[in-house]
Amino acid sequence: MTLTAHRKQKIYVAAILEYELGSSNPEEVAYYSKIKEQIKEDKRLGFKGIPRED
């Protein structure tokens, strides 16, 4: 079963807000872990979002 766009967004929001994932579905856990690792890597490299162009 693939994740729907709605479920992916809920998992993404949970990861961004540093909430725990309330599911044990392996597909959802893998997606959550991927997002958390990307957040950790961005913080390590100092990415703060989209740079301003003005």
Short mmCIF file of N, CA and C in Angstrom, two decimals:
data_model
loop_
_atom_site.label_atom_id
_atom_site.label_comp_id
_atom_site.label_asym_id
_atom_site.label_seq_id
_atom_site.Cartn_x
_atom_site.Cartn_y
_atom_site.Cartn_z
N MET A 1 0.84 -1.18 0.00
CA MET A 1 0.00 0.00 0.00
C MET A 1 0.88 1.25 0.00
N THR A 2 0.60 2.16 -0.88
CA THR A 2 1.37 3.40 -0.92
C THR A 2 0.68 4.45 -0.06
N LEU A 3 1.45 5.40 0.39
CA LEU A 3 0.91 6.47 1.22
C LEU A 3 0.20 7.50 0.36
N THR A 4 -0.95 7.93 0.81
CA THR A 4 -1.67 8.98 0.09
C THR A 4 -1.02 10.33 0.39
N ALA A 5 -1.31 11.30 -0.43
CA ALA A 5 -0.76 12.64 -0.24
C ALA A 5 -1.20 13.21 1.11
N HIS A 6 -2.43 12.93 1.49
CA HIS A 6 -2.95 13.43 2.77
C HIS A 6 -2.17 12.83 3.94
N ARG A 7 -1.91 11.53 3.88
CA ARG A 7 -1.18 10.87 4.97
C ARG A 7 0.28 11.35 5.00
N LYS A 8 0.88 11.54 3.82
CA LYS A 8 2.26 12.05 3.78
C LYS A 8 2.35 13.43 4.42
N GLN A 9 1.36 14.27 4.16
CA GLN A 9 1.38 15.61 4.75
C GLN A 9 1.23 15.53 6.26
N LYS A 10 0.37 14.65 6.77
CA LYS A 10 0.22 14.51 8.22
C LYS A 10 1.52 14.04 8.86
N ILE A 11 2.22 13.12 8.21
CA ILE A 11 3.50 12.63 8.73
C ILE A 11 4.53 13.75 8.67
N TYR A 12 4.55 14.52 7.59
CA TYR A 12 5.49 15.62 7.44
C TYR A 12 5.29 16.66 8.53
N VAL A 13 4.04 17.03 8.79
CA VAL A 13 3.74 18.01 9.83
C VAL A 13 4.17 17.48 11.20
N ALA A 14 3.91 16.21 11.46
CA ALA A 14 4.32 15.62 12.73
C ALA A 14 5.85 15.68 12.88
N ALA A 15 6.57 15.43 11.80
CA ALA A 15 8.03 15.47 11.86
C ALA A 15 8.54 16.90 12.07
N ILE A 16 7.97 17.86 11.36
CA ILE A 16 8.39 19.25 11.48
C ILE A 16 8.14 19.80 12.88
N LEU A 17 6.99 19.46 13.45
CA LEU A 17 6.63 19.96 14.78
C LEU A 17 7.22 19.11 15.90
N GLU A 18 8.03 18.12 15.53
CA GLU A 18 8.71 17.23 16.47
C GLU A 18 7.74 16.42 17.32
N TYR A 19 6.62 16.02 16.73
CA TYR A 19 5.69 15.11 17.38
C TYR A 19 6.13 13.69 17.09
N GLU A 20 5.71 12.77 17.93
CA GLU A 20 5.98 11.36 17.68
C GLU A 20 4.94 10.83 16.70
N LEU A 21 5.33 9.82 15.96
CA LEU A 21 4.42 9.20 15.01
C LEU A 21 3.59 8.17 15.76
N GLY A 22 2.28 8.25 15.66
CA GLY A 22 1.39 7.36 16.40
C GLY A 22 1.03 6.10 15.65
N SER A 23 1.88 5.68 14.74
CA SER A 23 1.57 4.53 13.92
C SER A 23 2.76 3.57 13.93
N SER A 24 2.48 2.31 13.72
CA SER A 24 3.57 1.33 13.61
C SER A 24 3.64 0.77 12.20
N ASN A 25 2.94 1.40 11.26
CA ASN A 25 2.98 0.99 9.86
C ASN A 25 4.41 1.20 9.35
N PRO A 26 5.07 0.15 8.86
CA PRO A 26 6.47 0.30 8.43
C PRO A 26 6.68 1.34 7.34
N GLU A 27 5.71 1.48 6.45
CA GLU A 27 5.83 2.46 5.38
C GLU A 27 5.80 3.89 5.94
N GLU A 28 4.91 4.13 6.90
CA GLU A 28 4.81 5.45 7.52
C GLU A 28 6.04 5.74 8.37
N VAL A 29 6.53 4.75 9.09
CA VAL A 29 7.71 4.93 9.92
C VAL A 29 8.93 5.25 9.05
N ALA A 30 9.06 4.58 7.92
CA ALA A 30 10.18 4.84 7.01
C ALA A 30 10.12 6.26 6.46
N TYR A 31 8.94 6.71 6.09
CA TYR A 31 8.78 8.07 5.56
C TYR A 31 9.09 9.10 6.65
N TYR A 32 8.61 8.86 7.87
CA TYR A 32 8.87 9.75 9.01
C TYR A 32 10.38 9.82 9.29
N SER A 33 11.04 8.67 9.28
CA SER A 33 12.48 8.63 9.55
C SER A 33 13.26 9.37 8.48
N LYS A 34 12.83 9.24 7.22
CA LYS A 34 13.50 9.93 6.13
C LYS A 34 13.41 11.44 6.31
N ILE A 35 12.25 11.92 6.69
CA ILE A 35 12.06 13.36 6.91
C ILE A 35 12.89 13.83 8.10
N LYS A 36 12.88 13.07 9.20
CA LYS A 36 13.65 13.46 10.39
C LYS A 36 15.15 13.50 10.07
N GLU A 37 15.65 12.56 9.28
CA GLU A 37 17.06 12.57 8.91
C GLU A 37 17.39 13.79 8.04
N GLN A 38 16.49 14.14 7.14
CA GLN A 38 16.71 15.31 6.29
C GLN A 38 16.73 16.59 7.13
N ILE A 39 15.85 16.67 8.11
CA ILE A 39 15.82 17.83 9.00
C ILE A 39 17.13 17.92 9.79
N LYS A 40 17.59 16.79 10.29
CA LYS A 40 18.84 16.75 11.06
C LYS A 40 20.02 17.18 10.18
N GLU A 41 20.06 16.70 8.94
CA GLU A 41 21.13 17.06 8.02
C GLU A 41 21.08 18.54 7.67
N ASP A 42 19.89 19.08 7.44
CA ASP A 42 19.76 20.51 7.14
C ASP A 42 20.23 21.37 8.30
N LYS A 43 19.91 20.97 9.53
CA LYS A 43 20.36 21.72 10.70
C LYS A 43 21.88 21.66 10.82
N ARG A 44 22.45 20.48 10.55
CA ARG A 44 23.89 20.32 10.64
C ARG A 44 24.62 21.19 9.62
N LEU A 45 24.06 21.29 8.43
CA LEU A 45 24.70 22.08 7.37
C LEU A 45 24.34 23.56 7.44
N GLY A 46 23.41 23.93 8.31
CA GLY A 46 23.09 25.33 8.51
C GLY A 46 22.06 25.89 7.57
N PHE A 47 21.29 25.03 6.91
CA PHE A 47 20.23 25.53 6.03
C PHE A 47 19.09 26.06 6.88
N LYS A 48 18.69 27.28 6.60
CA LYS A 48 17.63 27.94 7.39
C LYS A 48 16.39 28.22 6.58
N GLY A 49 16.25 27.63 5.42
CA GLY A 49 15.07 27.89 4.60
C GLY A 49 15.47 28.52 3.28
N ILE A 50 14.53 29.20 2.69
CA ILE A 50 14.75 29.81 1.39
C ILE A 50 15.40 31.19 1.59
N PRO A 51 16.54 31.43 0.94
CA PRO A 51 17.20 32.74 1.10
C PRO A 51 16.40 33.86 0.44
N ARG A 52 16.42 35.01 1.06
CA ARG A 52 15.72 36.17 0.51
C ARG A 52 16.47 36.74 -0.66
N GLU A 53 15.75 37.31 -1.60
CA GLU A 53 16.35 37.86 -2.81
C GLU A 53 16.22 39.37 -2.90
N ASP A 54 15.99 40.07 -1.79
CA ASP A 54 15.82 41.52 -1.86
C ASP A 54 17.00 42.27 -1.31
#
